[in-house]
Amino acid sequence: MKPDVVIVRLGELTLKGRNRHRFERRVLEQLEPLRLVYPSVRFALEFGRIHIELNEAPYEAAVECLSHIFGLASYSPAIRTELDLELIRQVALERMQELEPAEGTATFKVAAKRSNKAFAHDSKELPHLVGSHILRNTERWTVDVHHPDTTLWVDIRDKEAFVYTDTVRGSGGFPLGTNGKGLLMLSGGIDSPVAGWLAMRMGLDMEAIHFHSYPYTSERAQRKVEDLAKVLSRYSGTMKLHLVPFTDIQVKLKEEGRENLLVICMKRAMLRIAERVAAKRRAGAIITGESLGQVASQTLSSLDVIGRSVEMPVLRPLIAMDKAEIVKVAEQIKTFEISIQPYEDCCTLFHPASVTTNPSIRTVEAVERHIEGLDELIELAVQGIETKVIGWKENDEAAKYF
Ligand code: ATP
Ligand code: MG
């Protein structure tokens, strides 16, 4: 049976207190692309739930949209009926006939919810009334109320009833933007897109910043970053990508800095530029894909010295994940395939032979003070930023997604 409605349940945390309306509104906004492609779709808001009335839209299109919305606990494809016991029994039977095994037996139970107290049968009677009808008219279903293979839900609402058997787990987290905004330092690697996704999942709206070393890095390397931003933009509609010309700073640091502190100084310069952009874009934090111990520049003291170049909080969602866990998420969100393309980002090209794992902030600051014109170069880099808007709104690509 084709579902008529998708019952979407918001996460429990989103139901608490004054936030509920804000959270519901954000989720509704994010469902808009679905209506853009299928204008007959309707959304109905109930306490802590959103009902998507599919009309002409295929269920798969709704699923595709829901898989890119954060803050959802679960959703269920449901069949709608009038508030009439015989109709409910009929729909329930049809659904269970569809799921009936071709051979052997399977177990089920009926569970009921009744928010409409005017309905003649309560949630204790309904399972019996509906279950007996299924038993009488099928051959392979038996009842097991404790560990059933399938649970058929009957949900009696004010104006209608819903019948469903499947509950799909939602993405979790918080609706996008309900916890503020972050600026993601997006490289072409495996880690930073995952960090961005995790931060978005925790309710942070996101813009991204990428440092390129053109002509040392190719245009293809930049396209790879744009492709990654595009995957992330699926969760937000659009994503601003700030492209920073970083070559002059890198050359300067290489010429006048200290070889074993080069990576540290580069990261500090990146952060200082990111902080300026974040402040301008009203972001409250910088997000990076750093993870403890992965490389020399990610020891505890390196992260400390890098982080001290700015005042804004630097969030590192991957800090406690190992590489295998990060790769798993990258595969799941489909950034992995893009990240492993071989195009160099700026850091790999300027990688020095030796890197200190235990830098001292005093030494690093002293080295930076001796590099003439570093502040001016940072200013120039900020002025040279080119911003691209990545995502379906600009490219009118929503239709391709569903
Ligand atoms: P990734 O896989 O994200 O590139 P990594 O393990 O290769 O991370 P580094 O190259 O040391 O580690 O980078 C650490 C973090 O610094 C990255 O996760 C990213 O947030 C940021 N970063 C590095 N290079 C760039 C760049 N060219 N543009 C923007 N951010 C960058
Ligand atoms: Mg990298």
PDB file of C-alpha atoms and ligand atoms in Angstrom, residues 184-193 209-212 263 267 270 287-290 294-295 297-298 323 345-347, ligand 1:
ATOM      1  CA  LEU A 184      33.999  25.283   8.991  1.00  0.00           C
ATOM      2  CA  MET A 185      37.640  25.120   7.907  1.00  0.00           C
ATOM      3  CA  LEU A 186      37.116  22.878   4.934  1.00  0.00           C
ATOM      4  CA  SER A 187      40.128  21.199   3.340  1.00  0.00           C
ATOM      5  CA  GLY A 188      39.928  18.560   0.646  1.00  0.00           C
ATOM      6  CA  GLY A 189      40.677  15.816   3.180  1.00  0.00           C
ATOM      7  CA  ILE A 190      38.545  13.167   4.816  1.00  0.00           C
ATOM      8  CA  ASP A 191      38.216  14.786   8.208  1.00  0.00           C
ATOM      9  CA  SER A 192      36.926  18.303   7.837  1.00  0.00           C
ATOM     10  CA  PRO A 193      33.707  17.452   5.940  1.00  0.00           C
ATOM     11  CA  ILE A 209      36.298  28.626   4.455  1.00  0.00           C
ATOM     12  CA  HIS A 210      38.985  27.088   2.270  1.00  0.00           C
ATOM     13  CA  PHE A 211      42.587  28.194   1.836  1.00  0.00           C
ATOM     14  CA  HIS A 212      44.085  27.566  -1.573  1.00  0.00           C
ATOM     15  CA  VAL A 263      52.806  23.835   9.824  1.00  0.00           C
ATOM     16  CA  LYS A 267      47.548  26.811  10.846  1.00  0.00           C
ATOM     17  CA  MET A 270      44.570  30.207   8.736  1.00  0.00           C
ATOM     18  CA  ILE A 287      35.087  24.248  13.328  1.00  0.00           C
ATOM     19  CA  THR A 288      38.068  22.134  12.293  1.00  0.00           C
ATOM     20  CA  GLY A 289      38.617  18.481  11.413  1.00  0.00           C
ATOM     21  CA  GLU A 290      41.470  18.099  13.859  1.00  0.00           C
ATOM     22  CA  GLN A 294      46.519  12.019  14.090  1.00  0.00           C
ATOM     23  CA  VAL A 295      49.542  13.942  12.824  1.00  0.00           C
ATOM     24  CA  SER A 297      50.321  19.186  14.200  1.00  0.00           C
ATOM     25  CA  GLN A 298      47.567  17.526  16.209  1.00  0.00           C
ATOM     26  CA  LYS A 323      40.349   7.316  11.843  1.00  0.00           C
ATOM     27  CA  ASP A 345      45.481  20.814  -0.923  1.00  0.00           C
ATOM     28  CA  CYS A 346      47.846  23.566   0.102  1.00  0.00           C
ATOM     29  CA  CYS A 347      49.249  21.935   3.226  1.00  0.00           C
TER      30      CYS A 347
HETATM   31  P1  ATP B   1      41.514  16.884   6.759  1.00  0.00           P
HETATM   32  O1  ATP B   1      41.299  15.451   6.438  1.00  0.00           O
HETATM   33  O2  ATP B   1      40.258  17.574   7.186  1.00  0.00           O
HETATM   34  O3  ATP B   1      42.290  17.613   5.685  1.00  0.00           O
HETATM   35  P2  ATP B   1      43.912  16.303   8.174  1.00  0.00           P
HETATM   36  O4  ATP B   1      43.864  15.126   9.072  1.00  0.00           O
HETATM   37  O5  ATP B   1      44.509  16.168   6.818  1.00  0.00           O
HETATM   38  O6  ATP B   1      42.430  16.901   8.054  1.00  0.00           O
HETATM   39  P3  ATP B   1      45.411  18.716   8.543  1.00  0.00           P
HETATM   40  O7  ATP B   1      45.707  18.773   7.101  1.00  0.00           O
HETATM   41  O8  ATP B   1      46.475  18.933   9.540  1.00  0.00           O
HETATM   42  O9  ATP B   1      44.688  17.384   9.002  1.00  0.00           O
HETATM   43  O10 ATP B   1      44.292  19.794   8.826  1.00  0.00           O
HETATM   44  C1  ATP B   1      43.662  19.916  10.064  1.00  0.00           C
HETATM   45  C2  ATP B   1      42.421  20.777   9.887  1.00  0.00           C
HETATM   46  O11 ATP B   1      42.810  22.089   9.453  1.00  0.00           O
HETATM   47  C3  ATP B   1      41.516  20.265   8.799  1.00  0.00           C
HETATM   48  O12 ATP B   1      40.640  19.270   9.288  1.00  0.00           O
HETATM   49  C4  ATP B   1      40.787  21.525   8.399  1.00  0.00           C
HETATM   50  O13 ATP B   1      39.739  21.818   9.316  1.00  0.00           O
HETATM   51  C5  ATP B   1      41.880  22.573   8.522  1.00  0.00           C
HETATM   52  N1  ATP B   1      42.536  22.769   7.216  1.00  0.00           N
HETATM   53  C6  ATP B   1      43.665  22.199   6.760  1.00  0.00           C
HETATM   54  N2  ATP B   1      43.945  22.611   5.516  1.00  0.00           N
HETATM   55  C7  ATP B   1      42.978  23.480   5.158  1.00  0.00           C
HETATM   56  C8  ATP B   1      42.680  24.266   3.994  1.00  0.00           C
HETATM   57  N3  ATP B   1      43.459  24.240   2.910  1.00  0.00           N
HETATM   58  N4  ATP B   1      41.572  25.033   3.999  1.00  0.00           N
HETATM   59  C9  ATP B   1      40.764  25.064   5.067  1.00  0.00           C
HETATM   60  N5  ATP B   1      40.989  24.367   6.191  1.00  0.00           N
HETATM   61  C10 ATP B   1      42.073  23.576   6.246  1.00  0.00           C
END
